[in-house]
mmCIF file of C-alpha atoms and ligand atoms in Angstrom:
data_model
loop_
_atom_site.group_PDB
_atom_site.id
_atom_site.type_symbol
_atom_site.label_atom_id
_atom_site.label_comp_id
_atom_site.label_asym_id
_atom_site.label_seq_id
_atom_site.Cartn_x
_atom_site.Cartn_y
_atom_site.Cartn_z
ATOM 1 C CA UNK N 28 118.979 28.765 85.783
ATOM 2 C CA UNK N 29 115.622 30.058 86.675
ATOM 3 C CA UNK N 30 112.947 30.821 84.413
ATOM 4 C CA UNK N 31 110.163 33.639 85.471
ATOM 5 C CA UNK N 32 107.178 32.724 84.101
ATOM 6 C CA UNK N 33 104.755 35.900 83.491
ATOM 7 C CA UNK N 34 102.253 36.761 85.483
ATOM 8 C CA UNK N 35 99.297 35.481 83.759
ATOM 9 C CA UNK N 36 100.883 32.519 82.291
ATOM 10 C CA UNK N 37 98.664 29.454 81.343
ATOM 11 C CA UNK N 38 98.754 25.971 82.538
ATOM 12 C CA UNK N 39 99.959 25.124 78.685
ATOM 13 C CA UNK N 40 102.785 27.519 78.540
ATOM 14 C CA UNK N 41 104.203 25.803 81.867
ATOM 15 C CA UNK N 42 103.743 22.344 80.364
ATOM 16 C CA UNK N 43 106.188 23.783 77.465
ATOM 17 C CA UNK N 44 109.010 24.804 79.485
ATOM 18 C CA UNK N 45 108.587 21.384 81.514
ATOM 19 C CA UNK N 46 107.999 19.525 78.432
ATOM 20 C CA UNK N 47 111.743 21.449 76.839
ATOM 21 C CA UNK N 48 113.572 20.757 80.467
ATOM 22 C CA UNK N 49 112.250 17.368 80.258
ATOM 23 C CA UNK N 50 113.708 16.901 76.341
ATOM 24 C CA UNK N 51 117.118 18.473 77.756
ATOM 25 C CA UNK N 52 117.122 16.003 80.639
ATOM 26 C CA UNK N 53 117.709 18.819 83.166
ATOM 27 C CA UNK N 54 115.324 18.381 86.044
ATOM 28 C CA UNK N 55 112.333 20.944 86.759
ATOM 29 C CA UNK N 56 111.727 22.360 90.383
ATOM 30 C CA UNK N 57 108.354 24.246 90.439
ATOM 31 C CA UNK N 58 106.983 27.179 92.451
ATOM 32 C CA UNK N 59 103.985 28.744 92.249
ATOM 33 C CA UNK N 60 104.061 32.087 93.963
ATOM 34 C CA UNK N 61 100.727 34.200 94.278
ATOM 35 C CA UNK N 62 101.583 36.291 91.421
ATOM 36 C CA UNK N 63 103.855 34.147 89.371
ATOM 37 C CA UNK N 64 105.434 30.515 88.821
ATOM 38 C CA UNK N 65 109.576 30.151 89.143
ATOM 39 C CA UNK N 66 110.776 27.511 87.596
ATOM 40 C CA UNK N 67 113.903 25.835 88.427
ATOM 41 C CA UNK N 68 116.079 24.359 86.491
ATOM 42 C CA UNK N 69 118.795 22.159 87.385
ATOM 43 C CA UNK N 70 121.695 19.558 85.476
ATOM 44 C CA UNK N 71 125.006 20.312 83.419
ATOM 45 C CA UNK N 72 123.512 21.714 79.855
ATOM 46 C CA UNK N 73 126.260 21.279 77.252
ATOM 47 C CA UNK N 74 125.705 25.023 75.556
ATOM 48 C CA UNK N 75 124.136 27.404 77.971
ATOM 49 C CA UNK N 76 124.121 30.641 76.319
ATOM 50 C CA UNK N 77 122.208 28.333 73.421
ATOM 51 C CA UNK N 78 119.811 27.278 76.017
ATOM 52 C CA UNK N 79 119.361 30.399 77.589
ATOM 53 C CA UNK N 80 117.883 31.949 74.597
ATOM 54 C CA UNK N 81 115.941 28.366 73.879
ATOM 55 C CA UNK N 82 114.091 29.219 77.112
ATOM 56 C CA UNK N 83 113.447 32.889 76.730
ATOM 57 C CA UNK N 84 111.671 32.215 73.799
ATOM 58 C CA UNK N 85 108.719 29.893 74.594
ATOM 59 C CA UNK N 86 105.786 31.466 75.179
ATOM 60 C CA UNK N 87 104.665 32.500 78.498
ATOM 61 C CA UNK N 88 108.337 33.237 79.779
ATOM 62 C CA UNK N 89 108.912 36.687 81.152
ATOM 63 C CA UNK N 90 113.042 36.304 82.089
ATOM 64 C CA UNK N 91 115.876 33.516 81.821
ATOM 65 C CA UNK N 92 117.983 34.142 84.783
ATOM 66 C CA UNK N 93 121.163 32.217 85.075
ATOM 67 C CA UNK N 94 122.544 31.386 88.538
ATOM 68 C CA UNK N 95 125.912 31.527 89.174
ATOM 69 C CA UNK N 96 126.134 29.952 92.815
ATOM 70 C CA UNK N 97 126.817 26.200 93.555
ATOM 71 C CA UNK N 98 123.730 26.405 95.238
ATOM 72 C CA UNK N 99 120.592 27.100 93.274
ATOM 73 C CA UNK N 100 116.906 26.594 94.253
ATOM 74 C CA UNK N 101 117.841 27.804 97.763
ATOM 75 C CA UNK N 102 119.828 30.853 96.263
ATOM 76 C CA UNK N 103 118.825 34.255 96.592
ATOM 77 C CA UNK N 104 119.402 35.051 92.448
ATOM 78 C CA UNK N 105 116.492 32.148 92.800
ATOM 79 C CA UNK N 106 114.209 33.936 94.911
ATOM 80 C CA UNK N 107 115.061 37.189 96.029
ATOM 81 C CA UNK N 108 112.128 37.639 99.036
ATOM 82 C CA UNK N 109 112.812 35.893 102.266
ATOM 83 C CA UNK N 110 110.761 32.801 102.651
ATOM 84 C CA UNK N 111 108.894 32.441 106.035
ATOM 85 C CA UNK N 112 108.711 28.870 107.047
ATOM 86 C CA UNK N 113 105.301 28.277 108.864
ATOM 87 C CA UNK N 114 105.001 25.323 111.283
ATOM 88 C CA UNK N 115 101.514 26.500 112.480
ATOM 89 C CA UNK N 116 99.462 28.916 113.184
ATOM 90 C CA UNK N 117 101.872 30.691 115.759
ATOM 91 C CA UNK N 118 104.782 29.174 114.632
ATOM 92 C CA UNK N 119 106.745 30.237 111.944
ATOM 93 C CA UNK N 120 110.455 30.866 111.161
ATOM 94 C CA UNK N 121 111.204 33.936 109.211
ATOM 95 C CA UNK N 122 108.803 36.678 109.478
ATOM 96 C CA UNK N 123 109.130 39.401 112.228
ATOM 97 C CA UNK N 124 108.531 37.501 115.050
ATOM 98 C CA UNK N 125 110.800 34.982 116.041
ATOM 99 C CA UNK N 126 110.715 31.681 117.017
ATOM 100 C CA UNK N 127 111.900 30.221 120.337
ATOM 101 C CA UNK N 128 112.882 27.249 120.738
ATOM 102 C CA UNK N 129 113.839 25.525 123.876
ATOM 103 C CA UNK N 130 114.238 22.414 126.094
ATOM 104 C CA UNK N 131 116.789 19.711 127.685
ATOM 105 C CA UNK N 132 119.419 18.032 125.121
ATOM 106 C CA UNK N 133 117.924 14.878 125.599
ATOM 107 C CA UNK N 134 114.486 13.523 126.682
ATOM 108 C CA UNK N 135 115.079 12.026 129.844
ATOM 109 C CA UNK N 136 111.915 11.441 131.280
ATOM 110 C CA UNK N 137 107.955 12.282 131.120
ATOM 111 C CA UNK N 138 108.688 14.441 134.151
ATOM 112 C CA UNK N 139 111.649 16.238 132.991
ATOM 113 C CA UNK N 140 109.866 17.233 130.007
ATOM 114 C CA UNK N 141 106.374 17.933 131.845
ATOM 115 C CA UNK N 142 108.548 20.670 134.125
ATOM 116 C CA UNK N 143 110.352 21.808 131.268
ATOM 117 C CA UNK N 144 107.861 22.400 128.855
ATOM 118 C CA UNK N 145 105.465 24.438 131.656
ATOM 119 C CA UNK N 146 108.538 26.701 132.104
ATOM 120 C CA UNK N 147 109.789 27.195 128.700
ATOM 121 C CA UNK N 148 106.156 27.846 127.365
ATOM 122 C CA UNK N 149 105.288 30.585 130.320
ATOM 123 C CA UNK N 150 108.686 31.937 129.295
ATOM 124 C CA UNK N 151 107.667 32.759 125.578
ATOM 125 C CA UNK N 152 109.225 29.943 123.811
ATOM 126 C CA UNK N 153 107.100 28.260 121.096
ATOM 127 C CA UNK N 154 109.149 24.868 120.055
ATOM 128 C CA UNK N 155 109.702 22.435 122.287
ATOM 129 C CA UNK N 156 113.179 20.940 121.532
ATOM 130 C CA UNK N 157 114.811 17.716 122.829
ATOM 131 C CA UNK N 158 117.051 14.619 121.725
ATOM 132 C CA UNK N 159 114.906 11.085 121.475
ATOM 133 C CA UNK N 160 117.555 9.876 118.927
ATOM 134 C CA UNK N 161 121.494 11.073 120.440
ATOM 135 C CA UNK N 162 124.180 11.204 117.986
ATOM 136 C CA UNK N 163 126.767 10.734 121.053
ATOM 137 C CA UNK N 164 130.440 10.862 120.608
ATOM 138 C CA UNK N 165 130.907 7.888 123.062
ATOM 139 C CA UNK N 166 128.906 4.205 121.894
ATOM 140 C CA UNK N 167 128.963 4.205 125.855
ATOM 141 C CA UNK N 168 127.188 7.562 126.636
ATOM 142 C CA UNK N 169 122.913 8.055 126.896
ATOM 143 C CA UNK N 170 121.745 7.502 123.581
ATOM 144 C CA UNK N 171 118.650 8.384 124.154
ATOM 145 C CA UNK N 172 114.674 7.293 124.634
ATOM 146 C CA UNK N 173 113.929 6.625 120.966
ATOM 147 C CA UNK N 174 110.300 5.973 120.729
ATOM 148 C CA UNK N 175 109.200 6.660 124.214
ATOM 149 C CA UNK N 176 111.086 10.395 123.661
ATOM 150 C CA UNK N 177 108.929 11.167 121.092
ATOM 151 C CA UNK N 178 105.986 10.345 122.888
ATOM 152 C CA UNK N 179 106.957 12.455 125.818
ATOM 153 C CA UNK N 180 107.827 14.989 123.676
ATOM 154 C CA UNK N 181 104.840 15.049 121.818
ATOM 155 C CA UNK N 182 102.691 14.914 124.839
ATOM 156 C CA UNK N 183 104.438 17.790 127.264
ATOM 157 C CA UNK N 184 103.897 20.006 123.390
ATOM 158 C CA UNK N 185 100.555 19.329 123.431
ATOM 159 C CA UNK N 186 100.038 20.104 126.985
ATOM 160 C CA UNK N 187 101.654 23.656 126.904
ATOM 161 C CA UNK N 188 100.880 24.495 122.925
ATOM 162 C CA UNK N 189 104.158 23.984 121.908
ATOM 163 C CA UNK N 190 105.266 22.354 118.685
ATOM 164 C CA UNK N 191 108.072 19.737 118.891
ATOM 165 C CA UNK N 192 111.466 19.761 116.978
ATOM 166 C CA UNK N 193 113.587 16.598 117.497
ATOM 167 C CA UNK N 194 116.569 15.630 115.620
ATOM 168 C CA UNK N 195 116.164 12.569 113.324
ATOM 169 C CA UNK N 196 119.651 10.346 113.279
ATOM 170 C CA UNK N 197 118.683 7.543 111.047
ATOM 171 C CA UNK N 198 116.945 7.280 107.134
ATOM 172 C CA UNK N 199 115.711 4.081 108.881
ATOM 173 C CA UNK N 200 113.661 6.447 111.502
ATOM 174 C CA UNK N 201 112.127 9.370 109.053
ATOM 175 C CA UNK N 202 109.302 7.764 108.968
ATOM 176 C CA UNK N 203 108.752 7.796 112.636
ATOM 177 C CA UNK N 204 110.297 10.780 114.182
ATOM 178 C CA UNK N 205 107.842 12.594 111.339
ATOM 179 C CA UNK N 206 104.070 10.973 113.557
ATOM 180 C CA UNK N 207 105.511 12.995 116.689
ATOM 181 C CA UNK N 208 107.674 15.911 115.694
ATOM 182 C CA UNK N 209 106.400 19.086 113.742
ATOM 183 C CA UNK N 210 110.171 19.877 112.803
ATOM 184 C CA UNK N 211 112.879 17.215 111.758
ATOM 185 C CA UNK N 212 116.179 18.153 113.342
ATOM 186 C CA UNK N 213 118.998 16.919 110.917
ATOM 187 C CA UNK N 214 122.114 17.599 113.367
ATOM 188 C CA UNK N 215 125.780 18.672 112.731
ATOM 189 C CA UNK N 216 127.448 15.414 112.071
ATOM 190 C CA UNK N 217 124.775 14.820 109.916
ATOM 191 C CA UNK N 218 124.930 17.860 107.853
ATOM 192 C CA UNK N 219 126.782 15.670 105.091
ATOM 193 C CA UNK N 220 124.908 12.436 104.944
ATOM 194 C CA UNK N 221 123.256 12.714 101.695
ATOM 195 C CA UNK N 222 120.871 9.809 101.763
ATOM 196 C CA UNK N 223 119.363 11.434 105.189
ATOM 197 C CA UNK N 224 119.100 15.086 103.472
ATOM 198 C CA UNK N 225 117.672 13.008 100.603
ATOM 199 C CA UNK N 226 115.131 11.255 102.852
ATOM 200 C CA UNK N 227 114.252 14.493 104.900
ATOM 201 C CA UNK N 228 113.621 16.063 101.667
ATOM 202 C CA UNK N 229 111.000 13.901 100.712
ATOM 203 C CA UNK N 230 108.712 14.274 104.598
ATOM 204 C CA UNK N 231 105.772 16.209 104.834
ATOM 205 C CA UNK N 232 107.352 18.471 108.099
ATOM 206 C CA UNK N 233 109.983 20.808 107.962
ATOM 207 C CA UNK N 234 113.770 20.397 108.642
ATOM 208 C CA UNK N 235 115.992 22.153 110.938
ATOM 209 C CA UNK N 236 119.290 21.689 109.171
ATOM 210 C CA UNK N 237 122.447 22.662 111.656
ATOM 211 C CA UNK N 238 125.960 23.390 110.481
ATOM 212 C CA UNK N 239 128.081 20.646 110.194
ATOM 213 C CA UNK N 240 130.928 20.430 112.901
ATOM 214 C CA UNK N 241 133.702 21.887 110.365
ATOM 215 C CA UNK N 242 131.566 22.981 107.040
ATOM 216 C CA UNK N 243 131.894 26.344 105.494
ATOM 217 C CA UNK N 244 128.825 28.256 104.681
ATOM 218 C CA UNK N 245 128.978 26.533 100.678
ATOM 219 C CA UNK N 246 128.707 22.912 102.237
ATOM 220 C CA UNK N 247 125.946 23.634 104.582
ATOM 221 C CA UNK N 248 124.309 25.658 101.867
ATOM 222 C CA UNK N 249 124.661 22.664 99.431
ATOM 223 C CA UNK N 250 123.021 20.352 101.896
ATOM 224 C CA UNK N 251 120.283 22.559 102.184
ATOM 225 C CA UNK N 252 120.059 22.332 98.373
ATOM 226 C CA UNK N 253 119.573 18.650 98.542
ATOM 227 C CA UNK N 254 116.944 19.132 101.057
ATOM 228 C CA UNK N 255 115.152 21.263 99.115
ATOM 229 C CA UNK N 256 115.752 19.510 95.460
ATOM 230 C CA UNK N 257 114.511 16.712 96.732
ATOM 231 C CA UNK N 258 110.971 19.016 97.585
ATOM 232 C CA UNK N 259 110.883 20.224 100.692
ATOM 233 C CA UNK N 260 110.989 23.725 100.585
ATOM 234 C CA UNK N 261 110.362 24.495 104.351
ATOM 235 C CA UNK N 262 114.080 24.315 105.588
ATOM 236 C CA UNK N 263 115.328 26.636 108.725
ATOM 237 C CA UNK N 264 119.202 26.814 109.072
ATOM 238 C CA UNK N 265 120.777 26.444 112.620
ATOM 239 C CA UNK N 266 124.203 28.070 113.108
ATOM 240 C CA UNK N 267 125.499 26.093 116.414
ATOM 241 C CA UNK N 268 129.246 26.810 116.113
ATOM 242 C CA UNK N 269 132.375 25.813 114.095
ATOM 243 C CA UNK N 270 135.556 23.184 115.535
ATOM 244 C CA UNK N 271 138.110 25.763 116.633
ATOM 245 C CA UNK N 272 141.310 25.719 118.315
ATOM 246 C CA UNK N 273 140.492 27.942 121.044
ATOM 247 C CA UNK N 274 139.961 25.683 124.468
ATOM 248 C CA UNK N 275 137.802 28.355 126.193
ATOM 249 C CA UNK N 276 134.445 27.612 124.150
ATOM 250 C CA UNK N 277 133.225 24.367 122.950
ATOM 251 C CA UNK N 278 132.815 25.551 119.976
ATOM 252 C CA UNK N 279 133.205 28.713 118.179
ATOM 253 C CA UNK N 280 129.631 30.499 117.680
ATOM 254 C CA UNK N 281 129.810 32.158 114.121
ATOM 255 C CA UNK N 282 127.248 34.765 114.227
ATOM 256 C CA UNK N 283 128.876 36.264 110.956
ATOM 257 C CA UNK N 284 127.166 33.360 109.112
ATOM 258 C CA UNK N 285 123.657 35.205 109.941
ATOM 259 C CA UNK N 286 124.057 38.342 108.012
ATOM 260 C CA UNK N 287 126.088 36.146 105.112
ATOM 261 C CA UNK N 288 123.562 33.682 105.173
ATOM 262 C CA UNK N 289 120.975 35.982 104.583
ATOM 263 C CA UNK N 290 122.799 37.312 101.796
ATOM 264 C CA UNK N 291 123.139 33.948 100.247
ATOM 265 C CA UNK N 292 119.694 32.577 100.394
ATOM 266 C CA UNK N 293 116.461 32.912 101.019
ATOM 267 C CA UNK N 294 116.007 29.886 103.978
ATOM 268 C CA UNK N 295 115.679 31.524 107.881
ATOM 269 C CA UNK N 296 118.458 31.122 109.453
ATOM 270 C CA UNK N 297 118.276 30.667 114.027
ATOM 271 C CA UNK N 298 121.459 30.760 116.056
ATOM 272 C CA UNK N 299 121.842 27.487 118.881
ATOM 273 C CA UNK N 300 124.297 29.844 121.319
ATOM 274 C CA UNK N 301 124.162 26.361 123.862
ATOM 275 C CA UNK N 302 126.058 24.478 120.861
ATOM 276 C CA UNK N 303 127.972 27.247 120.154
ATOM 277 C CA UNK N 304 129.760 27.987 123.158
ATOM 278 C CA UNK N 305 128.958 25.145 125.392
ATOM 279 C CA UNK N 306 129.649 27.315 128.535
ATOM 280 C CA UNK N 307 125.899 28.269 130.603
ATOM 281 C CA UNK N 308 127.255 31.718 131.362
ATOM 282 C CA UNK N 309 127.719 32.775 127.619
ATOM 283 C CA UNK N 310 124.101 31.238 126.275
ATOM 284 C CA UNK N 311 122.296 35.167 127.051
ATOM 285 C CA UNK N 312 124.870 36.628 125.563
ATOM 286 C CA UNK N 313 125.309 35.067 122.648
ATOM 287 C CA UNK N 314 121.203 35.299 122.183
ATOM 288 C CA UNK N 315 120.849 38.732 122.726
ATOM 289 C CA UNK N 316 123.937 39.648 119.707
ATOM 290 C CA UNK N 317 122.323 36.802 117.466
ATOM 291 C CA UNK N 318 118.667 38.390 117.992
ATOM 292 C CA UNK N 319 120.511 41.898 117.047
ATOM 293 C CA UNK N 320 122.295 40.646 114.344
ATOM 294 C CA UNK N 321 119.362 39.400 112.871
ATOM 295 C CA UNK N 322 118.708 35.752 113.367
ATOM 296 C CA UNK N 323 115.046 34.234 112.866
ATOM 297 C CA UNK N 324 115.397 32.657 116.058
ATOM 298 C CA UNK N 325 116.791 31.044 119.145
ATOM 299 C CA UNK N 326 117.001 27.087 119.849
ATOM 300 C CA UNK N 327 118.835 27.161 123.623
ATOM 301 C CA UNK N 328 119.017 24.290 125.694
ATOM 302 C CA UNK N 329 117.308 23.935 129.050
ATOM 303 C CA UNK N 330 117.159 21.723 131.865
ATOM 304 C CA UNK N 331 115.693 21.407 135.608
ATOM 305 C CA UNK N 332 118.633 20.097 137.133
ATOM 306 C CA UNK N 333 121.428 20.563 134.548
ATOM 307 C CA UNK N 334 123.778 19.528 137.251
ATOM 308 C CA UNK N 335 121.359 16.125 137.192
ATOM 309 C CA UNK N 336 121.855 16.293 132.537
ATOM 310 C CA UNK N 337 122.297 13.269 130.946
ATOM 311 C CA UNK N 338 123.551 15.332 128.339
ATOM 312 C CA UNK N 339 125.408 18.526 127.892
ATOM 313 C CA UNK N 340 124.916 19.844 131.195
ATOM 314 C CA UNK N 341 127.527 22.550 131.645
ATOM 315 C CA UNK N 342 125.596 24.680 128.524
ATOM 316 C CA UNK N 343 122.193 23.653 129.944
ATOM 317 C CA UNK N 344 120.385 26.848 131.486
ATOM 318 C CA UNK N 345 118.002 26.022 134.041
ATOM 319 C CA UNK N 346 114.414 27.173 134.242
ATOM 320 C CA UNK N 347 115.028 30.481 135.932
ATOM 321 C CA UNK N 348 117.665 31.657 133.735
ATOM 322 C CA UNK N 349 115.809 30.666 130.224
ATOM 323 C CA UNK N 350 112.916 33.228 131.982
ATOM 324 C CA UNK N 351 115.752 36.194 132.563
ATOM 325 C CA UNK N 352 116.825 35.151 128.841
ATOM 326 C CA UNK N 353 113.796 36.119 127.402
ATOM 327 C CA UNK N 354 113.180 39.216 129.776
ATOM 328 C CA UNK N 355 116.152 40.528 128.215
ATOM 329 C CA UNK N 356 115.997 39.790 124.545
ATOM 330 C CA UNK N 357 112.561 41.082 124.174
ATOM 331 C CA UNK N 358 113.486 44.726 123.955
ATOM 332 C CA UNK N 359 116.909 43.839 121.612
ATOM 333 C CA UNK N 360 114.442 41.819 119.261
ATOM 334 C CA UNK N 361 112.239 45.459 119.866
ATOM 335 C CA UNK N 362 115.311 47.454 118.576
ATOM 336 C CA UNK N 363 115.819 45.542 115.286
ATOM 337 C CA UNK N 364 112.211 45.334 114.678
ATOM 338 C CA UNK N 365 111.182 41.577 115.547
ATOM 339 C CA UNK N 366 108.877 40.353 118.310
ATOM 340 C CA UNK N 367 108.818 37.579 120.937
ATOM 341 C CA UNK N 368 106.520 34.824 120.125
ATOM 342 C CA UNK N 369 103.237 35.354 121.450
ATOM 343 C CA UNK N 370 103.015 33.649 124.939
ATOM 344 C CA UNK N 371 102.246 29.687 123.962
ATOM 345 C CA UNK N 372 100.412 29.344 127.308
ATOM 346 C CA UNK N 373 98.209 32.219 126.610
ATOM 347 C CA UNK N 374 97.361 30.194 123.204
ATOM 348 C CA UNK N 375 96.905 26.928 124.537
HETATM 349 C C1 PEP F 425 121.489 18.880 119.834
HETATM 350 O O1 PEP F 425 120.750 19.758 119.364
HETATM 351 O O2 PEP F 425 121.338 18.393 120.969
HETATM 352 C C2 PEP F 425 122.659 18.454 119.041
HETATM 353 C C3 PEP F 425 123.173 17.240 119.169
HETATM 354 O O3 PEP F 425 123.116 19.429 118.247
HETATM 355 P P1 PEP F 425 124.339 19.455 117.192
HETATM 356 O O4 PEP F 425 123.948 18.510 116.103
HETATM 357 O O5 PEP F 425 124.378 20.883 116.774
HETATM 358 O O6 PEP F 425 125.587 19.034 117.929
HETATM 359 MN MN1 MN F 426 122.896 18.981 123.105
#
């Protein structure tokens, strides 16, 4: 349930809802808004109507609202307004002008990045995306620069005002990946390791949580609960695509899940068409419907040389093509009311 506090509720008044929740041994997730403090409460109460009415009585409690989803503290019953998930000045996920994301699948090399990074920025993008740590399907395939990723990636940012988002594969590597990225990327076949969403929930940078390979909207929502239980509150969802049967797409890009999503909770939401359809030719069109159906944001994949890709080539769009991309989904962002980021080069 969620308790409203009123607007000019006291420090004391909070300290006796905590102190009850505390008592109940339910668990207590604040937030203090500018006008008034939500309280969350979470655990299995024996009697809730009982407890309900425990609540709405203490002083300094305007409403007792119980929550009927799975999924609480990221629910929309929990906060109806759409949180905006600000990375920095520039950067933000959720608000009316999106946020771009781009780069190779995985760091390859100072100079891949350098080139990359100059292009994507000039382009419009704002985050700088790219694999140090590969969760690989093959033990034998690239799995990646570890360390010395980060610090390319971290470096070709800086250079072209971009911030970084890299995925983090490891509870072991939190730590780490957190000194060089701005964004934690928690990928799909991690979607469902607890002790990572555990660990992520507990850095100081936000997460980029993707869909898990085969998880319904419930699951991923539910990870992004123990995310943000665990107190990080800035979490941006990542719809790359669902396992399918159908042989022509890698995967099969679920842009229903935006406008569902949305419905559900109050996290941004960006769509990752490269992911989602694994085929170059259907990465613009797959942004421009996801910009119109109302996603927060892009993350596409971009190379020099995909041809040259260590990793996931065939969906890579080279430098020229990520610059037609975002010719063309400026004026559908226009149409539903969103904006480009502003140009990253022109802020640097
Ligand atoms: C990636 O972003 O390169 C990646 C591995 O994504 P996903 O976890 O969606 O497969
Ligand atoms: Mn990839």
């Amino acid at each position: 349930m969620i308790i409203v506090m009123r607007p000019h509720a006291v420090e004391a008044e909070l300290e006796g809802v905590t102190a009850l929740i505390a008592s109940l041994r339910l668990s207590a997730h604040i937030s203090k808004g500018a006008e008034r403090t939500i309280v969350g409460v979470v655990g299995a109460p024996n009697d809730k109507e009982t407890l309900l009415a425990q609540f709405a009585g203490l002083d300094g409690v305007e409403a007792v609202v119980p929550i009927s989803k799975s999924f609480k503290l990221v629910s929309r019953e929990a906060k109806r307004e759409r949180s905006i998930v600000r990375v920095k000045p520039g950067v933000s996920f959720g608000g009316t002008t999106l946020a771009v994301c781009a780069g190779p699948c995985s760091v390859e090399s100072r100079e891949q990045l350098e080139i990359t990074a100059e292009a994507v920025s000039r382009a419009g993008a704002n985050v700088l995306r790219g694999g140090a740590f590969k969760p690989r399907t093959s033990p034998y395939a690239f799995q990646g620069l570890g360390e010395e990723g980060l610090k390319f990636l971290r470096e070709a940012a800086d250079q072209h005002g971009l911030v970084v988002a890299t995925e983090v594969l490891d509870v072991r590597d939190v730590e780490l990946v957190s000194r060089y990225a701005d964004i934690l990327q928690v990928g799909a076949r991690n979607m469902q390791n607890f002790t990572l969403l555990r660990e992520v929930g507990g850095a100081r940078v936000p997460v980029l949580l993707k869909r898990g390979i085969a998880a319904t909207i419930d699951e991923w929502l539910m990870a992004a609960e123990y995310v943000y239980g665990a107190g990080n509150h800035d979490i941006v969802l990542c719809e790359r695509g669902i396992r399918s049967y159908d042989q022509q797409t890698r995967n099969l890009l679920d842009l229903s899940a935006v406008p569902v999503v949305q419905e559900l909770t109050h996290l941004p939401i960006i769509v990752d068409p490269s992911h989602g359809t694994g085929v170059r030719a259907l990465v613009t069109p797959m942004s421009l419907a996801a910009v119109a159906g109302g996603a927060d944001g892009l993350m596409v994949e971009v190379h020099p040389n995909p041809a040259a890709a260590f990793s996931d080539g065939p969906q890579s769009l080279t430098l020229a093509m990520f610059g037609e991309l975002m010719a063309r989904v400026g004026p559908v962002a226009e149409a539903v009311g969103r904006t480009l980021p502003e140009a990253a080069t022109a802020a640097a």
